[in-house]
Short mmCIF file of C-alpha atoms in Angstrom, two decimals:
data_model
loop_
_atom_site.label_atom_id
_atom_site.label_comp_id
_atom_site.label_asym_id
_atom_site.label_seq_id
_atom_site.Cartn_x
_atom_site.Cartn_y
_atom_site.Cartn_z
CA UNK A 1 -4.78 62.18 20.07
CA UNK A 2 -2.59 64.31 20.52
CA UNK A 3 1.50 63.62 19.42
CA UNK A 4 2.26 63.71 22.99
CA UNK A 5 -0.46 61.04 24.22
CA UNK A 6 0.43 58.91 20.98
CA UNK A 7 3.93 59.22 21.88
CA UNK A 8 2.85 57.70 25.83
CA UNK A 9 0.76 55.41 24.13
CA UNK A 10 3.17 53.70 22.07
CA UNK A 11 5.59 54.27 24.73
CA UNK A 12 4.02 51.93 27.10
CA UNK A 13 3.01 49.26 24.65
CA UNK A 14 6.61 48.85 24.06
CA UNK A 15 7.46 48.81 27.71
CA UNK A 16 4.20 46.21 28.24
CA UNK A 17 5.53 43.62 25.76
CA UNK A 18 9.09 44.29 27.26
CA UNK A 19 7.93 43.23 30.40
CA UNK A 20 5.75 40.17 29.19
CA UNK A 21 9.27 38.98 27.04
CA UNK A 22 10.89 39.18 30.86
CA UNK A 23 8.48 37.18 32.14
CA UNK A 24 8.53 34.90 29.75
CA UNK A 25 12.10 34.57 29.70
CA UNK A 26 12.36 34.20 33.41
CA UNK A 27 9.58 31.59 33.26
CA UNK A 28 11.60 29.43 30.92
CA UNK A 29 15.09 30.56 32.95
CA UNK A 30 13.54 29.43 36.14
CA UNK A 31 12.90 26.13 34.22
CA UNK A 32 15.82 25.09 32.38
CA UNK A 33 16.61 22.26 34.43
CA UNK A 34 13.55 20.70 33.36
CA UNK A 35 13.40 21.63 30.24
CA UNK A 36 16.68 20.83 29.42
CA UNK A 37 16.12 17.34 31.29
CA UNK A 38 12.94 16.60 30.00
CA UNK A 39 14.24 17.27 26.13
CA UNK A 40 17.10 15.01 26.20
CA UNK A 41 14.51 12.17 27.20
CA UNK A 42 12.64 12.69 24.12
CA UNK A 43 15.46 12.60 22.30
CA UNK A 44 16.76 9.36 23.00
CA UNK A 45 13.00 8.08 23.13
CA UNK A 46 13.07 9.25 19.71
CA UNK A 47 16.56 7.57 18.63
CA UNK A 48 15.87 4.25 20.99
CA UNK A 49 12.65 4.26 18.68
CA UNK A 50 14.09 4.69 15.62
CA UNK A 51 16.12 2.31 15.64
CA UNK A 52 14.36 -0.08 16.47
CA UNK A 53 12.36 0.33 13.12
CA UNK A 54 12.69 -2.08 10.18
CA UNK A 55 14.76 -1.17 7.35
CA UNK A 56 12.34 -1.28 4.13
CA UNK A 57 14.00 -1.39 1.17
CA UNK A 58 12.62 -1.14 -2.84
CA UNK A 59 12.67 -2.19 -5.64
CA UNK A 60 12.03 -1.37 -8.87
CA UNK A 61 10.91 -2.42 -12.43
CA UNK A 62 10.02 -0.80 -15.45
CA UNK A 63 8.16 -1.84 -18.50
CA UNK A 64 6.39 -1.55 -21.28
CA UNK A 65 2.56 -2.88 -22.32
CA UNK A 66 2.29 -4.37 -26.00
CA UNK A 67 -1.27 -3.87 -26.38
CA UNK A 68 -0.47 -5.04 -29.76
CA UNK A 69 -0.81 -9.08 -30.62
CA UNK A 70 -3.24 -9.43 -32.75
CA UNK A 71 -2.61 -8.19 -36.78
CA UNK A 72 -4.03 -6.29 -39.01
CA UNK A 73 -6.55 -8.28 -40.33
CA UNK A 74 -8.47 -8.57 -36.36
CA UNK A 75 -8.61 -4.34 -36.72
CA UNK A 76 -10.08 -5.36 -40.34
CA UNK A 77 -12.36 -7.24 -39.92
CA UNK A 78 -13.07 -5.72 -36.05
CA UNK A 79 -17.31 -5.75 -36.35
CA UNK A 80 -17.48 -9.12 -37.70
CA UNK A 81 -15.22 -10.48 -35.43
CA UNK A 82 -17.44 -8.19 -32.14
CA UNK A 83 -20.31 -9.84 -34.45
CA UNK A 84 -18.80 -13.75 -33.56
CA UNK A 85 -18.36 -13.30 -29.86
CA UNK A 86 -14.12 -12.61 -30.88
CA UNK A 87 -12.57 -9.78 -29.16
CA UNK A 88 -9.50 -9.15 -30.08
CA UNK A 89 -6.44 -8.53 -28.66
CA UNK A 90 -6.09 -4.71 -29.92
CA UNK A 91 -9.52 -3.79 -28.03
CA UNK A 92 -8.34 -5.20 -24.84
CA UNK A 93 -7.00 -2.09 -22.57
CA UNK A 94 -3.84 -4.59 -21.90
CA UNK A 95 -2.33 -2.19 -19.65
CA UNK A 96 -5.85 -2.16 -17.46
CA UNK A 97 -5.61 -5.84 -17.79
CA UNK A 98 -2.04 -5.93 -16.51
CA UNK A 99 -2.74 -4.11 -13.94
CA UNK A 100 -6.32 -5.64 -12.61
CA UNK A 101 -4.41 -8.60 -12.70
CA UNK A 102 -1.21 -8.06 -10.60
CA UNK A 103 -3.62 -7.15 -8.10
CA UNK A 104 -6.45 -9.12 -7.94
CA UNK A 105 -7.23 -11.73 -5.34
CA UNK A 106 -6.71 -14.76 -7.57
CA UNK A 107 -3.20 -13.71 -8.65
CA UNK A 108 -2.60 -13.50 -5.26
CA UNK A 109 -3.60 -16.87 -4.52
CA UNK A 110 -1.30 -17.90 -7.31
CA UNK A 111 1.44 -16.19 -5.85
CA UNK A 112 0.80 -18.34 -2.12
CA UNK A 113 1.50 -21.38 -4.24
CA UNK A 114 5.45 -20.75 -4.31
CA UNK A 115 7.76 -21.48 -1.83
CA UNK A 116 8.29 -19.10 1.23
CA UNK A 117 5.91 -16.29 -0.20
CA UNK A 118 3.65 -16.46 2.72
CA UNK A 119 5.55 -16.01 5.27
CA UNK A 120 7.96 -13.34 3.62
CA UNK A 121 4.44 -11.77 3.87
CA UNK A 122 3.01 -12.15 6.87
CA UNK A 123 5.81 -13.87 9.10
CA UNK A 124 9.11 -11.91 8.17
CA UNK A 125 10.04 -9.80 11.42
CA UNK A 126 13.81 -8.66 10.71
CA UNK A 127 16.67 -9.22 8.08
CA UNK A 128 19.72 -10.82 8.40
CA UNK A 129 22.65 -9.06 5.75
CA UNK A 130 25.38 -11.06 7.23
CA UNK A 131 23.13 -14.38 5.68
CA UNK A 132 20.79 -12.26 3.42
CA UNK A 133 18.51 -14.22 5.23
CA UNK A 134 14.64 -13.67 6.13
CA UNK A 135 14.18 -14.04 9.99
CA UNK A 136 10.75 -14.79 10.94
CA UNK A 137 8.46 -14.07 13.76
CA UNK A 138 8.91 -17.79 16.14
CA UNK A 139 5.68 -16.21 17.33
CA UNK A 140 3.50 -16.65 13.82
CA UNK A 141 5.51 -19.14 12.06
CA UNK A 142 8.47 -21.75 12.76
CA UNK A 143 10.86 -21.51 9.70
CA UNK A 144 12.76 -25.24 10.91
CA UNK A 145 9.44 -26.94 10.64
CA UNK A 146 7.65 -25.07 8.17
CA UNK A 147 4.88 -24.47 10.45
CA UNK A 148 2.59 -21.65 11.32
CA UNK A 149 1.88 -20.83 15.03
CA UNK A 150 -2.18 -21.27 14.82
CA UNK A 151 -4.12 -21.05 11.85
CA UNK A 152 -2.09 -20.55 8.60
CA UNK A 153 -3.15 -17.16 6.53
CA UNK A 154 -5.68 -17.35 3.53
CA UNK A 155 -5.03 -15.21 0.53
CA UNK A 156 -7.73 -13.08 1.76
CA UNK A 157 -6.34 -11.88 5.30
CA UNK A 158 -2.61 -11.76 3.07
CA UNK A 159 -4.43 -9.18 0.48
CA UNK A 160 -3.93 -5.95 2.24
CA UNK A 161 -0.68 -6.85 3.03
CA UNK A 162 0.15 -7.79 -0.58
CA UNK A 163 -1.21 -4.08 -1.65
CA UNK A 164 0.84 -2.81 1.05
CA UNK A 165 4.31 -4.42 -0.70
CA UNK A 166 3.37 -4.05 -4.30
CA UNK A 167 2.72 -0.50 -6.30
CA UNK A 168 1.64 0.45 -9.30
CA UNK A 169 1.45 3.41 -11.43
CA UNK A 170 1.17 4.16 -15.22
CA UNK A 171 2.58 6.81 -16.52
CA UNK A 172 0.76 8.77 -19.69
CA UNK A 173 2.75 7.09 -22.21
CA UNK A 174 1.31 4.03 -21.11
CA UNK A 175 4.81 2.49 -19.39
CA UNK A 176 4.12 1.16 -15.98
CA UNK A 177 6.26 1.12 -13.11
CA UNK A 178 5.86 -2.03 -11.07
CA UNK A 179 7.48 -1.80 -7.04
CA UNK A 180 7.80 -3.90 -4.04
CA UNK A 181 9.02 -2.88 -0.89
CA UNK A 182 10.19 -5.69 2.25
CA UNK A 183 12.24 -5.79 4.69
CA UNK A 184 14.93 -8.14 2.29
CA UNK A 185 16.41 -6.03 -0.40
CA UNK A 186 17.39 -10.01 -2.34
CA UNK A 187 12.98 -10.59 -1.62
CA UNK A 188 12.19 -7.61 -2.91
CA UNK A 189 13.56 -8.14 -5.68
CA UNK A 190 13.04 -11.29 -6.41
CA UNK A 191 9.29 -11.13 -6.06
CA UNK A 192 8.93 -8.25 -7.91
CA UNK A 193 10.43 -11.05 -10.89
CA UNK A 194 8.01 -13.58 -9.72
CA UNK A 195 5.00 -11.10 -10.06
CA UNK A 196 6.19 -9.77 -13.72
CA UNK A 197 6.51 -13.28 -14.90
CA UNK A 198 3.39 -15.02 -13.81
CA UNK A 199 1.39 -12.32 -14.87
CA UNK A 200 2.84 -12.75 -18.46
CA UNK A 201 2.59 -16.16 -17.58
CA UNK A 202 -1.34 -15.75 -17.08
CA UNK A 203 -2.22 -13.93 -19.88
CA UNK A 204 -0.73 -15.89 -21.91
CA UNK A 205 -2.46 -18.74 -21.84
CA UNK A 206 -5.22 -16.68 -21.12
CA UNK A 207 -4.94 -15.30 -25.18
CA UNK A 208 -3.62 -19.21 -25.57
CA UNK A 209 -7.22 -20.52 -24.68
CA UNK A 210 -9.10 -17.83 -25.94
CA UNK A 211 -7.36 -17.61 -29.12
CA UNK A 212 -7.95 -21.98 -29.44
CA UNK A 213 -12.13 -21.33 -29.10
CA UNK A 214 -11.62 -19.04 -32.01
CA UNK A 215 -10.23 -20.87 -34.14
CA UNK A 216 -12.36 -23.66 -33.05
CA UNK A 217 -15.56 -21.94 -33.30
CA UNK A 218 -14.31 -19.83 -37.29
CA UNK A 219 -13.46 -23.03 -38.73
CA UNK A 220 -16.77 -24.62 -37.39
CA UNK A 221 -18.41 -21.56 -39.33
CA UNK A 222 -16.75 -21.11 -42.34
CA UNK A 223 -18.34 -24.33 -44.16
CA UNK A 224 -21.66 -22.75 -43.65
CA UNK A 225 -20.79 -19.48 -45.09
CA UNK A 226 -22.69 -18.93 -48.59
CA UNK A 227 -20.59 -15.76 -48.92
CA UNK A 228 -17.20 -16.27 -51.32
CA UNK A 229 -16.17 -12.94 -49.17
CA UNK A 230 -17.57 -13.79 -45.92
CA UNK A 231 -15.27 -17.25 -46.34
CA UNK A 232 -12.91 -14.96 -46.68
CA UNK A 233 -13.57 -12.67 -43.98
CA UNK A 234 -13.62 -15.61 -41.51
CA UNK A 235 -10.26 -17.36 -43.11
CA UNK A 236 -8.44 -14.17 -42.31
CA UNK A 237 -9.78 -13.86 -38.12
CA UNK A 238 -8.74 -17.38 -38.25
CA UNK A 239 -4.88 -16.12 -39.49
CA UNK A 240 -5.65 -13.82 -36.84
CA UNK A 241 -6.10 -15.93 -33.93
CA UNK A 242 -3.51 -18.05 -35.46
CA UNK A 243 -0.63 -15.32 -35.09
CA UNK A 244 -2.02 -14.21 -31.40
CA UNK A 245 -0.84 -18.23 -30.34
CA UNK A 246 1.69 -17.45 -32.39
CA UNK A 247 3.02 -14.68 -30.35
CA UNK A 248 2.16 -15.50 -27.24
CA UNK A 249 4.51 -19.12 -28.03
CA UNK A 250 7.35 -17.26 -29.46
CA UNK A 251 8.01 -14.77 -26.81
CA UNK A 252 8.72 -15.03 -23.25
CA UNK A 253 7.45 -11.81 -22.18
CA UNK A 254 3.89 -11.72 -23.62
CA UNK A 255 2.29 -8.78 -22.34
CA UNK A 256 4.47 -7.23 -19.57
CA UNK A 257 8.60 -6.12 -21.89
CA UNK A 258 10.95 -4.82 -18.95
CA UNK A 259 12.36 -2.11 -20.17
CA UNK A 260 14.38 -1.25 -16.72
CA UNK A 261 14.60 -4.27 -14.64
CA UNK A 262 14.64 -5.17 -10.54
CA UNK A 263 17.68 -4.55 -8.84
CA UNK A 264 18.61 -5.43 -5.62
CA UNK A 265 18.00 -1.71 -3.37
CA UNK A 266 21.20 -1.41 -1.67
CA UNK A 267 19.96 1.82 0.24
CA UNK A 268 17.13 1.82 2.54
CA UNK A 269 13.74 3.71 1.52
CA UNK A 270 13.21 4.10 5.15
CA UNK A 271 13.07 4.76 7.68
CA UNK A 272 14.75 8.15 8.24
CA UNK A 273 15.81 8.12 11.71
CA UNK A 274 17.03 11.24 11.20
CA UNK A 275 14.22 12.53 10.51
CA UNK A 276 12.50 11.32 13.23
CA UNK A 277 14.95 11.78 16.08
CA UNK A 278 15.02 15.86 15.52
CA UNK A 279 11.30 15.76 14.92
CA UNK A 280 11.09 13.89 18.60
CA UNK A 281 13.22 16.14 20.21
CA UNK A 282 11.38 19.28 18.16
CA UNK A 283 8.00 18.14 20.09
CA UNK A 284 9.73 16.85 23.19
CA UNK A 285 11.21 20.97 23.50
CA UNK A 286 8.06 22.48 22.21
CA UNK A 287 5.60 20.76 24.84
CA UNK A 288 7.46 21.06 28.12
CA UNK A 289 8.35 24.70 26.90
CA UNK A 290 4.29 24.99 26.57
CA UNK A 291 3.87 23.20 29.53
CA UNK A 292 5.99 25.46 32.37
CA UNK A 293 4.71 28.48 30.55
CA UNK A 294 0.87 27.38 30.99
CA UNK A 295 1.84 26.49 34.44
CA UNK A 296 3.69 29.85 35.22
CA UNK A 297 0.38 32.03 34.43
CA UNK A 298 -2.19 29.54 35.85
CA UNK A 299 -0.06 30.19 39.30
CA UNK A 300 0.06 34.20 38.28
CA UNK A 301 -3.74 33.77 37.80
CA UNK A 302 -4.40 31.88 40.96
CA UNK A 303 -1.86 33.96 43.01
CA UNK A 304 -3.80 37.25 41.84
CA UNK A 305 -6.51 36.14 42.12
CA UNK A 306 -6.27 35.22 46.25
CA UNK A 307 -5.51 39.49 46.90
CA UNK A 308 -8.91 40.32 46.31
#
């Protein structure tokens, strides 16, 4: 191709592109009122929608997990303890046990025995900032009579909702972060504290029962031991279980120890109303522009086809 032909080809492409751009802008300009109107309607709708959403607050707590509830004697005679069917606290993954306990259905069933937990999870509609009270959906729950409209939700029905409200994470240093999200900032804090206290109490009672059973079993085995060394080992195991009982009784924070306590959140975590409004307006503008251009080119092609 000669340089003259190349220059002519480049000029033709530029001219053609310019015509296409002029056509696009011309089509949009002709429908500018429709574009502005539809975009404004989307903007108004997105604002109204964002304002209709209920604020969600999140309270968090940072916890350390006590993995060493027993003493060194359990470590020393760990093999013997396992042989006898006694699993010491040091052999348990307390972090995993604590997480799975909080996430269990049986634990939720226990939590629902406390007042206002079930309706706050299943019937909360909005939150009154002035009175700091949860407003319940009257179609679901009658607060005055404390009666459910229809059947009361079971703990199995509540379980998925509970998991959506309660989030647990563990970092590399074995610290736990537990958060509760709710429309009421006060309920989020109070429910979070209830979860931690009851989890500690449940794990404490579990270890106390196991330690008591282990002591009774070991004491019945000591007279049967023929070797003095075996009796000494069994006595050491008894002492280790007594230490478990002692730690369980003297510490209010048995497994989950609070580093940063739960708090009443002041700011919502969602919805982001500005973001929703901007996205809604942008979506509406792009949609109407696309429809206008599509309509324009469809009509042009139909007119072109009718000439032949």
